[in-house]
Coordinates of N, CA and C in Angstrom, one line a residue:
M29 N 3.6 108.1 -44.6 CA 3.3 109.4 -42.8 C 4.4 110.0 -42.1
P30 N 4.6 111.2 -42.6 CA 6.6 111.4 -41.8 C 6.2 111.3 -40.1
L31 N 5.1 111.7 -39.6 CA 4.9 111.9 -38.2 C 3.9 111.3 -38.0
R32 N 3.5 110.8 -37.0 CA 2.8 109.3 -36.3 C 2.9 109.5 -34.7
V33 N 1.5 109.9 -33.6 CA 1.2 109.7 -33.0 C 0.2 108.8 -31.7
G34 N 0.7 108.3 -31.2 CA 0.1 107.3 -30.2 C -0.1 107.4 -29.2
I35 N -1.2 106.6 -28.9 CA -1.5 107.1 -27.7 C -2.3 105.6 -27.0
G36 N -1.9 105.5 -25.6 CA -2.5 104.4 -25.1 C -2.3 104.4 -23.2
T37 N -3.2 103.7 -22.8 CA -3.9 103.8 -21.3 C -3.6 102.0 -20.5
D38 N -3.2 101.9 -19.6 CA -3.2 101.0 -18.8 C -3.6 101.5 -17.4
S39 N -4.3 100.0 -16.7 CA -4.3 100.5 -15.1 C -4.1 99.1 -14.1
H40 N -4.0 99.6 -13.7 CA -3.7 98.4 -13.0 C -4.1 98.2 -11.2
R41 N -4.8 97.3 -10.3 CA -5.5 97.4 -9.1 C -3.9 97.2 -8.3
F42 N -3.4 98.1 -6.9 CA -2.9 97.5 -5.7 C -2.9 95.5 -5.8
S43 N -2.2 95.7 -4.9 CA -1.8 93.9 -4.8 C -1.8 93.8 -3.2
R44 N -2.9 92.9 -2.9 CA -2.3 92.8 -1.2 C -1.2 91.3 -0.8
D45 N -0.3 90.8 -1.4 CA 0.8 90.3 -1.7 C 1.6 91.2 -1.1
P46 N 2.1 91.9 -0.2 CA 3.4 92.2 0.5 C 4.8 91.5 0.0
S47 N 5.2 90.9 -1.0 CA 6.2 90.7 -2.1 C 6.5 91.4 -3.1
R48 N 5.3 92.2 -3.4 CA 5.0 92.6 -4.9 C 5.3 93.9 -4.6
K49 N 6.7 93.8 -5.3 CA 7.0 95.4 -6.0 C 6.5 96.4 -7.1
L50 N 6.6 97.7 -6.1 CA 6.1 98.5 -7.3 C 6.5 99.0 -8.3
M51 N 6.5 99.1 -8.9 CA 7.3 99.1 -10.7 C 6.3 100.5 -11.4
L52 N 7.0 101.5 -11.4 CA 6.3 103.1 -12.6 C 7.9 103.5 -13.1
G53 N 7.8 103.4 -15.0 CA 8.5 103.7 -15.3 C 9.5 102.8 -15.3
G54 N 9.4 102.0 -15.3 CA 11.1 100.9 -14.8 C 11.4 101.1 -13.5
V55 N 11.3 102.0 -12.7 CA 11.7 102.3 -11.5 C 10.9 101.1 -10.4
E56 N 11.7 100.9 -9.5 CA 10.4 100.7 -7.6 C 10.5 101.8 -7.3
I57 N 9.6 101.7 -7.2 CA 8.6 102.2 -5.9 C 8.8 102.1 -4.2
P58 N 9.5 102.5 -3.6 CA 9.8 102.1 -2.4 C 8.7 102.1 -0.8
S59 N 7.9 101.3 0.0 CA 6.8 101.2 0.8 C 5.1 101.3 -0.1
T60 N 5.3 101.1 -1.6 CA 4.1 101.3 -1.8 C 3.5 99.8 -2.3
P61 N 2.0 99.2 -2.7 CA 1.9 97.9 -2.5 C 2.6 98.2 -4.1
G62 N 3.2 96.7 -4.7 CA 2.4 96.7 -6.4 C 1.4 96.5 -7.2
M63 N 1.3 95.8 -8.4 CA -0.2 95.4 -9.2 C -0.4 94.3 -9.0
V64 N -1.9 93.8 -8.8 CA -1.5 92.8 -9.3 C -1.8 92.7 -11.1
A65 N -1.1 92.1 -11.5 CA -0.5 91.4 -13.4 C 0.2 90.0 -12.9
N66 N 0.2 90.1 -14.6 CA 0.8 88.3 -14.9 C 2.6 89.1 -14.9
S67 N 2.6 90.4 -15.1 CA 4.0 91.1 -14.8 C 4.2 91.9 -13.4
D68 N 5.4 92.7 -14.2 CA 5.6 93.6 -12.7 C 4.0 95.1 -12.7
G69 N 3.2 94.3 -13.4 CA 2.6 95.9 -13.3 C 2.3 96.9 -14.1
D70 N 3.5 97.2 -14.2 CA 4.4 98.7 -14.8 C 3.2 98.9 -15.4
V71 N 2.7 100.2 -14.9 CA 1.3 100.9 -15.8 C 2.0 102.2 -17.0
I72 N 2.9 102.8 -16.4 CA 3.5 104.0 -17.6 C 4.2 102.8 -18.6
L73 N 5.2 101.5 -18.3 CA 5.8 100.8 -19.4 C 4.9 100.0 -20.5
H74 N 3.8 99.4 -19.9 CA 1.8 99.3 -20.6 C 1.9 99.9 -21.0
A75 N 1.1 101.5 -20.8 CA 1.2 102.5 -21.4 C 1.7 102.6 -22.6
L76 N 3.1 103.0 -22.7 CA 3.4 103.3 -23.8 C 3.2 102.0 -24.6
C77 N 3.9 101.1 -24.0 CA 3.6 99.5 -24.9 C 2.7 99.7 -26.1
N78 N 1.4 100.0 -25.0 CA 0.1 100.2 -25.7 C -0.2 101.5 -26.8
A79 N 0.7 102.4 -26.7 CA 0.6 103.7 -27.3 C 2.3 103.9 -28.9
L80 N 3.0 102.8 -28.8 CA 3.7 102.4 -29.5 C 2.5 102.1 -30.3
A81 N 1.8 100.4 -30.2 CA 1.0 99.3 -30.7 C 0.4 100.7 -32.0
T82 N 0.0 101.1 -30.6 CA -0.9 103.0 -32.0 C 0.3 103.3 -33.2
I83 N 0.9 103.5 -33.3 CA 1.5 103.5 -34.1 C 1.7 102.6 -34.9
T84 N 2.3 100.8 -34.4 CA 3.1 99.9 -35.6 C 2.0 99.3 -36.2
G85 N 1.0 99.2 -35.2 CA -0.1 98.1 -36.1 C 0.0 97.2 -34.4
F86 N 0.9 96.6 -33.8 CA 1.4 95.2 -33.2 C 1.7 95.4 -31.5
T87 N 0.8 95.1 -31.2 CA 0.2 95.0 -29.9 C 0.8 93.7 -29.2
V88 N 2.0 94.6 -28.4 CA 2.6 94.1 -27.3 C 2.3 92.5 -26.1
L89 N 1.3 93.4 -25.2 CA 0.8 93.1 -23.8 C -0.8 92.5 -25.1
G90 N -1.0 91.7 -24.2 CA -1.7 90.6 -24.4 C -1.1 89.2 -24.5
P91 N -1.4 88.4 -25.3 CA -0.9 87.0 -25.9 C 0.4 87.2 -26.2
Y92 N 0.9 88.1 -26.8 CA 2.3 88.5 -26.8 C 3.4 88.2 -25.3
A93 N 2.8 89.6 -24.2 CA 3.8 89.5 -23.7 C 3.1 88.6 -22.1
D94 N 1.9 88.1 -22.3 CA 1.7 87.0 -21.4 C 2.3 85.9 -21.7
R95 N 2.4 85.8 -22.9 CA 3.3 83.9 -23.3 C 5.2 84.6 -22.9
L96 N 5.3 85.2 -22.5 CA 6.9 85.2 -22.4 C 6.2 85.5 -20.7
C97 N 5.3 85.9 -20.3 CA 5.2 85.9 -18.9 C 5.1 85.0 -18.4
L98 N 3.8 84.2 -18.6 CA 3.5 82.2 -17.7 C 4.7 81.5 -18.8
E99 N 5.1 81.4 -19.6 CA 6.1 81.0 -20.8 C 6.8 80.3 -20.3
K100 N 7.8 81.8 -20.5 CA 8.9 82.1 -19.9 C 9.6 83.1 -18.7
G101 N 8.8 82.3 -17.6 CA 8.7 83.7 -16.8 C 9.4 85.5 -16.8
V102 N 8.8 86.4 -17.9 CA 9.9 87.4 -17.9 C 8.1 88.2 -17.6
T103 N 9.2 89.1 -16.5 CA 8.0 89.8 -15.8 C 7.9 91.3 -16.1
D104 N 9.4 91.8 -16.4 CA 10.3 93.1 -16.6 C 9.8 93.2 -18.0
S105 N 8.8 94.5 -17.6 CA 8.2 95.3 -18.7 C 8.8 96.2 -19.2
S106 N 9.9 96.4 -19.2 CA 11.0 96.5 -20.1 C 11.4 95.7 -21.1
L107 N 11.4 95.2 -21.3 CA 11.8 94.5 -22.5 C 10.3 93.7 -23.3
Y108 N 9.6 94.1 -22.5 CA 8.2 94.4 -23.5 C 8.1 95.2 -23.9
L109 N 9.3 96.3 -23.5 CA 9.2 97.4 -24.6 C 9.9 97.5 -25.6
V110 N 11.4 96.4 -24.7 CA 12.0 96.2 -25.9 C 11.9 96.1 -27.1
E111 N 10.5 95.5 -26.8 CA 9.7 94.2 -28.3 C 9.1 95.7 -28.9
A112 N 8.8 96.3 -28.3 CA 7.4 97.3 -28.7 C 8.4 98.2 -30.2
L113 N 9.6 98.7 -29.1 CA 10.2 99.5 -30.1 C 10.8 98.8 -31.6
N114 N 11.3 97.7 -31.0 CA 11.8 96.5 -32.4 C 10.9 96.9 -33.9
R115 N 9.6 97.1 -33.0 CA 8.8 97.1 -34.4 C 8.7 98.5 -35.5
L116 N 9.0 99.8 -34.3 CA 8.6 100.5 -35.0 C 9.1 101.0 -36.4
E117 N 10.7 101.0 -36.8 CA 10.7 100.5 -38.4 C 11.0 101.4 -38.6
G118 N 12.1 102.6 -38.6 CA 12.5 103.5 -39.3 C 11.6 104.7 -38.6
Y119 N 11.2 104.8 -37.5 CA 11.1 106.1 -37.6 C 11.4 105.9 -36.1
L120 N 11.8 107.3 -35.3 CA 12.4 107.7 -34.4 C 11.1 108.5 -33.6
I121 N 11.1 107.7 -31.9 CA 10.6 108.5 -31.3 C 11.4 109.9 -30.7
T122 N 10.4 111.2 -30.8 CA 10.7 112.8 -30.4 C 10.4 113.2 -29.2
S123 N 10.1 112.1 -28.8 CA 8.5 113.1 -27.8 C 8.1 112.1 -26.6
V124 N 7.9 112.2 -25.7 CA 6.5 111.3 -24.9 C 6.3 112.0 -23.5
S125 N 4.9 112.4 -23.4 CA 3.9 112.3 -22.7 C 3.4 111.2 -21.8
I126 N 3.3 111.4 -20.5 CA 2.8 110.7 -19.8 C 1.9 111.4 -18.6
A127 N 0.2 110.8 -18.2 CA 0.1 111.6 -16.9 C -0.3 110.2 -16.2
V128 N 0.0 110.1 -14.9 CA -0.7 109.2 -14.1 C -2.0 110.2 -13.4
E129 N -2.8 108.5 -13.4 CA -3.3 109.4 -11.6 C -3.4 107.9 -11.0
C130 N -3.1 108.6 -9.5 CA -3.3 107.3 -8.3 C -3.3 108.4 -7.4
K131 N -3.9 107.6 -5.7 CA -3.6 108.7 -4.6 C -2.7 108.0 -4.2
R132 N -2.2 107.3 -3.8 CA -0.6 107.7 -3.5 C -0.2 106.3 -4.9
P133 N 1.5 105.6 -4.8 CA 2.4 106.9 -3.6 C 1.7 108.3 -4.8
K134 N 2.7 108.9 -3.8 CA 2.5 110.3 -4.0 C 4.2 110.6 -4.8
L135 N 4.6 110.7 -6.0 CA 5.4 111.0 -7.3 C 5.8 111.6 -7.8
I136 N 5.6 112.7 -6.7 CA 6.7 113.9 -6.8 C 8.1 113.0 -6.9
E137 N 8.1 113.6 -6.2 CA 10.0 112.9 -6.1 C 10.5 111.8 -6.6
F138 N 9.5 111.3 -7.0 CA 10.2 109.9 -8.3 C 10.1 110.3 -9.7
I139 N 9.4 111.4 -10.7 CA 9.5 111.9 -11.3 C 11.0 112.3 -12.0
P140 N 12.0 112.5 -11.5 CA 13.2 112.9 -12.4 C 13.7 111.7 -12.8
K141 N 13.5 110.7 -11.6 CA 14.1 109.1 -12.2 C 13.8 108.7 -13.0
I142 N 12.1 108.7 -12.8 CA 11.3 108.2 -13.9 C 11.1 108.7 -15.3
R143 N 11.1 109.9 -15.6 CA 12.0 109.6 -16.6 C 12.8 109.8 -17.1
G144 N 14.1 109.9 -16.5 CA 15.7 109.5 -16.6 C 15.3 107.9 -16.7
R145 N 14.8 107.0 -16.8 CA 14.7 105.4 -16.5 C 14.4 104.9 -17.9
I146 N 12.8 106.0 -18.4 CA 12.2 106.0 -19.5 C 13.1 106.6 -20.8
A147 N 14.2 107.5 -21.2 CA 14.4 108.1 -21.8 C 16.5 107.2 -21.9
A148 N 16.6 106.2 -20.8 CA 17.8 105.8 -21.7 C 16.7 104.6 -22.0
L149 N 15.6 104.1 -22.3 CA 14.7 102.8 -22.7 C 14.9 103.4 -24.1
L150 N 14.3 104.8 -24.1 CA 13.9 105.1 -25.4 C 15.2 104.9 -26.9
G151 N 16.3 105.5 -25.9 CA 17.5 106.0 -26.0 C 17.7 108.1 -26.2
I152 N 16.5 108.4 -26.0 CA 15.8 110.0 -26.3 C 16.8 110.6 -25.1
D153 N 16.3 112.0 -25.2 CA 16.8 112.7 -23.7 C 16.1 113.3 -22.8
A154 N 16.2 113.3 -21.2 CA 15.3 112.7 -20.7 C 14.2 114.3 -21.1
E155 N 14.6 115.2 -21.1 CA 14.3 116.5 -21.7 C 12.7 116.7 -22.7
R156 N 12.5 115.0 -23.3 CA 11.9 115.1 -24.3 C 10.6 114.0 -24.1
V157 N 11.1 113.3 -22.1 CA 10.3 112.8 -21.8 C 9.0 113.6 -20.5
G158 N 7.8 114.2 -20.8 CA 7.2 115.0 -19.9 C 6.6 113.7 -18.7
L159 N 6.3 114.0 -17.6 CA 5.1 112.9 -16.9 C 4.4 114.0 -15.9
T160 N 3.4 113.7 -15.7 CA 2.6 114.7 -14.4 C 2.1 113.3 -14.0
A161 N 1.8 114.0 -12.8 CA 0.6 112.8 -11.3 C -0.6 113.2 -11.5
T162 N -1.4 112.7 -10.2 CA -2.8 113.9 -10.2 C -3.7 112.9 -9.3
T163 N -3.9 112.8 -8.5 CA -5.3 112.5 -7.9 C -6.9 112.3 -8.3
G164 N -7.0 114.0 -9.5 CA -8.1 113.2 -9.7 C -9.1 113.5 -9.2
E165 N -8.7 114.6 -7.8 CA -10.0 114.9 -6.9 C -10.7 114.1 -6.0
E166 N -10.6 112.9 -6.4 CA -10.8 111.8 -5.9 C -11.7 110.5 -6.9
L167 N -11.8 111.0 -7.8 CA -13.3 111.3 -8.4 C -13.0 109.5 -9.0
T168 N -12.0 108.7 -9.4 CA -11.9 107.6 -10.1 C -11.5 106.6 -9.3
A169 N -10.8 105.6 -8.8 CA -10.7 104.3 -8.4 C -9.7 104.1 -8.1
F170 N -8.6 105.2 -8.7 CA -7.7 105.3 -9.3 C -7.0 106.9 -7.7
G171 N -8.0 107.6 -7.9 CA -7.8 108.9 -6.9 C -8.2 108.6 -5.5
E172 N -8.5 107.8 -5.9 CA -9.7 106.6 -4.0 C -8.1 106.0 -3.7
G173 N -7.5 105.6 -4.2 CA -6.5 104.9 -3.9 C -6.6 103.1 -4.1
R174 N -6.6 103.1 -4.2 CA -7.6 101.6 -5.4 C -6.6 100.9 -6.6
G175 N -5.9 101.8 -7.0 CA -4.9 101.2 -7.8 C -4.6 102.6 -8.5
I176 N -3.6 102.3 -9.6 CA -2.6 103.6 -10.9 C -3.1 103.2 -12.2
H177 N -3.3 104.3 -13.0 CA -4.2 103.8 -14.1 C -3.0 105.7 -15.3
A178 N -2.2 104.8 -15.9 CA -1.2 106.1 -17.2 C -1.9 105.9 -18.2
T179 N -1.3 106.7 -19.3 CA -1.7 107.3 -20.2 C -0.3 107.9 -20.3
V180 N -0.7 107.5 -22.2 CA 1.2 108.3 -22.9 C 0.6 108.9 -24.2
I181 N 1.3 109.5 -24.9 CA 0.9 109.7 -25.4 C 2.6 110.0 -26.6
V182 N 2.7 109.8 -27.3 CA 4.4 109.6 -27.7 C 4.3 109.5 -29.0
A183 N 5.4 110.8 -29.1 CA 5.0 111.6 -31.1 C 6.8 110.6 -31.3
A184 N 6.1 110.1 -32.9 CA 7.4 109.3 -33.8 C 7.0 109.9 -35.1
V185 N 8.9 109.9 -35.6 CA 8.7 110.8 -37.5 C 10.0 110.0 -38.0
K186 N 9.7 109.6 -39.3 CA 11.1 109.2 -40.1 C 12.3 109.6 -40.1
E187 N 12.8 108.3 -40.1 CA 14.1 108.8 -39.8 C 14.8 109.8 -40.7
E188 N 14.4 109.8 -41.7 CA 15.0 110.4 -42.8 C 14.8 111.8 -43.1
I189 N 13.5 111.6 -42.3 CA 12.2 113.2 -41.7 C 14.5 113.8 -41.1
L190 N 14.5 112.9 -39.7 CA 15.4 114.1 -38.2 C 16.8 114.1 -39.6
G191 N 17.2 113.7 -40.9 CA 18.5 113.3 -40.8 C 18.7 115.2 -42.1
S192 N 17.7 115.5 -42.3 CA 17.4 116.1 -43.7 C 17.8 118.1 -43.1

């Protein structure tokens, strides 16, 4: 199959621990509490790992990431993403679409930085990374401000298709 599409989601609630930092898409977001999680709780990178898992069949989050986190102290979700990317085997990511639902923080000012960081992690141009944010009109816990939810769609194509 020359083209594959993956979808992934993730969500976490806000922590009451003032020492936790909020990470979204590999970018630290100031003035907002971090997430309750074993790792850094980066819902965008976690959703991206889950989207890649639907392409490769290898689930990075869960037992694998928990082992890295709890046994080796690896809490940086970008390192989980590296492992997920290593499983692509002959596929190259062509585009990524990200939707985030949260009441806080307001993400508009961080969108260019997050897109750039994700592009750098994936080795693609930032123009191939789409990112939107919504409050969802306060219809869910995320829209009410109790946490953050991310949905990611990834398109990947066989390397030889791009080369022709």
